[in-house]
XYZ file of C-alpha atoms in Angstrom:
218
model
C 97.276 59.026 92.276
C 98.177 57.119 95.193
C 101.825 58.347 94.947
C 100.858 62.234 94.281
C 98.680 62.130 97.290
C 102.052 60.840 99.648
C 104.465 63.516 98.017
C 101.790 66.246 97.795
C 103.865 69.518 98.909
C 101.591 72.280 100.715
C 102.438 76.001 102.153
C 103.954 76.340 105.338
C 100.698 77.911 107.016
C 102.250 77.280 110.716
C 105.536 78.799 109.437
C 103.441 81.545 108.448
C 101.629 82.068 111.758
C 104.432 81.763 113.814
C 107.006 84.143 112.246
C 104.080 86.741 111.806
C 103.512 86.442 115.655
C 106.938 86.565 116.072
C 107.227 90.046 114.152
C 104.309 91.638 116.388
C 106.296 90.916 119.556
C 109.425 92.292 118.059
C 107.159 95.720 116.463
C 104.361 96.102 118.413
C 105.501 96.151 122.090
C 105.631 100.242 121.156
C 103.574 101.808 118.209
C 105.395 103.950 116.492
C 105.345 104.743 112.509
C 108.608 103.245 112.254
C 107.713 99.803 114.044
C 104.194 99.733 112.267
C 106.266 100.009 108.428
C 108.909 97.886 110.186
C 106.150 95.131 111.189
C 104.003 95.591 107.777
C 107.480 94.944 106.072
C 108.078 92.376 107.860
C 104.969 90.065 107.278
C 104.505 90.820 103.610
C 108.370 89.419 103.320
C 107.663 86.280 105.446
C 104.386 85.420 102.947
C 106.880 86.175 99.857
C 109.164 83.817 101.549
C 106.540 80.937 102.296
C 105.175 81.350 98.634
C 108.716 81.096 97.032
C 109.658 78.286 99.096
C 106.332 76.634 98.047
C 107.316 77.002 93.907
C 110.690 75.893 94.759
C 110.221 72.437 96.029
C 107.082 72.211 93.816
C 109.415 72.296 91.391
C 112.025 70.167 92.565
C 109.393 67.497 93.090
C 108.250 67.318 89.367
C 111.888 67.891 87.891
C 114.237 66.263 90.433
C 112.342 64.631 92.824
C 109.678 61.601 93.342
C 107.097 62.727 90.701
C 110.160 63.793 88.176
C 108.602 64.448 84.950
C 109.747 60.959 82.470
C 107.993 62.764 78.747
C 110.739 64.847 77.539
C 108.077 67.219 75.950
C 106.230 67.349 79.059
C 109.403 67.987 81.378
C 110.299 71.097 78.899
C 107.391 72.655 78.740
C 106.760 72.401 82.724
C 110.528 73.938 82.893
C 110.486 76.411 80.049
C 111.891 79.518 81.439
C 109.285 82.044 80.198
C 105.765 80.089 80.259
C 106.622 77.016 82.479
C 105.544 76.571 86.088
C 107.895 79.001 87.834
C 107.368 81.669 85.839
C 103.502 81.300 85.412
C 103.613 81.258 89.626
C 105.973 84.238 89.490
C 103.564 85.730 87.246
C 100.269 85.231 89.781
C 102.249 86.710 92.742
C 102.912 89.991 90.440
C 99.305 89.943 89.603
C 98.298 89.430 93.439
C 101.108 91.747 94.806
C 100.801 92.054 98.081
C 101.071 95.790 98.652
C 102.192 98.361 101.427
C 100.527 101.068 101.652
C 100.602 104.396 104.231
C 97.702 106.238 105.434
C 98.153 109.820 106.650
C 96.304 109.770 109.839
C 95.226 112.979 111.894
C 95.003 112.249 115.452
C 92.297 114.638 115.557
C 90.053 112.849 113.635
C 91.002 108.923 113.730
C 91.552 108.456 117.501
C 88.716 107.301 119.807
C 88.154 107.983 123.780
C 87.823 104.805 125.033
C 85.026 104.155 127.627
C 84.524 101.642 130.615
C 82.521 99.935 128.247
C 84.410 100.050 125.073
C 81.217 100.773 123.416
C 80.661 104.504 123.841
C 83.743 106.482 121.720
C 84.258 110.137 121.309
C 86.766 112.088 119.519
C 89.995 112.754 121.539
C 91.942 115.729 120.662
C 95.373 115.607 121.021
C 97.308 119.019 120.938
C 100.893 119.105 119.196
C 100.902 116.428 117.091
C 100.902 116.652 113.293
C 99.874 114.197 110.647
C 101.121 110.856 111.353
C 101.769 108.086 108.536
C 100.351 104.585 109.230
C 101.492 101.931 107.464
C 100.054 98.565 106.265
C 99.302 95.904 104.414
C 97.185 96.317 101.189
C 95.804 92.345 100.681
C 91.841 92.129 99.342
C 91.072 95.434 100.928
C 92.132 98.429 102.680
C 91.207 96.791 106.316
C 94.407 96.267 107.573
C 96.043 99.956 107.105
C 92.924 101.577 108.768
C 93.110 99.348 111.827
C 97.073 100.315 111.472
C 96.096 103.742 111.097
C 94.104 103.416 114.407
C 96.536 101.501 115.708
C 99.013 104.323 115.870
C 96.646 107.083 117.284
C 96.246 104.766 120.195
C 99.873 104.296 120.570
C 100.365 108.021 120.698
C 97.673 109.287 123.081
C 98.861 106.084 125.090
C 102.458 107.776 125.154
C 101.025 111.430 125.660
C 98.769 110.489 128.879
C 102.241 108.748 130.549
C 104.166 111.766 129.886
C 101.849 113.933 131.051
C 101.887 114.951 134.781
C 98.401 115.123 134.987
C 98.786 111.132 134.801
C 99.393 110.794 138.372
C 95.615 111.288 138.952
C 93.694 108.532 139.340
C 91.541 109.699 136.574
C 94.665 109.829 133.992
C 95.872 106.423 135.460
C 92.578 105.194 134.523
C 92.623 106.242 130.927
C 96.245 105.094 130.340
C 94.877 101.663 130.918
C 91.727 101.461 129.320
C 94.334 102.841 126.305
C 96.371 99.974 126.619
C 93.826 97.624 126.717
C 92.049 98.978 123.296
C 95.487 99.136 121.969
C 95.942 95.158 122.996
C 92.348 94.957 121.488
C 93.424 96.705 118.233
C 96.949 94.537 117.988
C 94.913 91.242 118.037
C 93.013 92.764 115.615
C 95.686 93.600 112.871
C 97.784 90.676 113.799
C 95.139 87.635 113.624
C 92.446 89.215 110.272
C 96.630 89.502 109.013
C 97.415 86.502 109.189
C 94.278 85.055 108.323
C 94.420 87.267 104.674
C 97.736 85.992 104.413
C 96.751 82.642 104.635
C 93.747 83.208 101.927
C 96.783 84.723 100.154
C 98.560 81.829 100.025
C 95.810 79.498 99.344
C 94.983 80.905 96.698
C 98.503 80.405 94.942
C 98.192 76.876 96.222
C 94.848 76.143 93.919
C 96.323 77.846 91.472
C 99.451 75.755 91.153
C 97.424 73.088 91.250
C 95.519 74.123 88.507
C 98.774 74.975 86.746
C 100.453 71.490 87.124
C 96.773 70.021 86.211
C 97.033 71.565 82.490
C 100.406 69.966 82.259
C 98.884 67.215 82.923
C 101.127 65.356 85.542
């Protein structure tokens, strides 16, 4: 027990956190559709990779390593290709896919006029734009693409109000920030509940390799 507790291998939660980070400075400086599928992309790929990392030295630790499986029956079973502890883990991530999903998005409808108090929000119309796509992460629930979807309206009124001459009034000038600062609002948003669901994600593979490598029983 003593030794299991000293070689005990856990996910990479800060590797996690900071390579998801990472990816919203890279993506999110400017909201587009392409840097919102780019950024979605992105994260779901750096979870895939902490998970498989996870299974791999998991693995290694019961087959190769410190805790290296010494019942031949045992050791065969935990390794068998189709029902042993890689592929049952393989099988729970295909069962708890993470998923990418888009969200057509009129700007009509989904964007919000911010106020001076952030509190007060009326539709904002914005002429010459069609439907945009919005894309993100599908996890437990649909959260995270609707706060993508709003995400990107924000991003594009932001854009329209600085090309717009009228944005040399003070008036304009004001909106453009109050824009950017929901829009900084927003990011934190999608980027910390994100990585928080990811990390839920990945706990829950944790327990259940535990519970996988308990009903081996080593």
């Amino acid at each position: 027990m003593d030794m299991n507790s000293k070689t005990k291998i856990t996910m990479d939660l800060v590797r996690l956190e900071t390579e998801v980070r990472q990816k919203a400075k890279e993506y999110l400086d400017d909201i587009t559709e392409d840097n919102l599928k780019a950024f979605a992309e992105s994260t779901k790929y750096i979870a895939q990779s902490v998970l498989e990392n996870f299974i791999l030295s998991v693995d290694d630790l019961f087959t190769n390593g410190a805790l290296k499986i010494c019942d031949n029956g045992i050791y065969n079973r935990f390794s068998d290709f189709h029902d042993g502890y890689r592929a049952q883990m393989k099988k729970w991530a295909k069962e708890n896919e993470i998923i990418i999903r888009e969200m057509k998005v009129s700007p009509t409808l989904m964007n919000l006029e911010p106020e001076s108090e952030g509190i007060i929000k009326k539709p904002l119309v914005i002429a010459g734009i069609g439907t945009l796509i919005a894309v993100g992460l599908f996890i437990f629930t649909e959260t995270w693409i609707a706060v993508a979807a709003e995400l990107l309206v924000l991003g594009v009124a932001t854009y329209i109000y600085k090309q717009s001459n009228e944005s040399r009034d003070q008036e304009h000038a004001f909106k453009v920030k109050k824009y950017e600062m929901q829009i900084e609002q927003e990011k934190a948003l999608l980027v910390d509940g994100l990585i928080k669901d990811l990390k839920k994600w990945l706990d829950n593979a944790e327990q259940f390799s535990e519970n996988v490598i308990s009903k081996f029983g080593v």
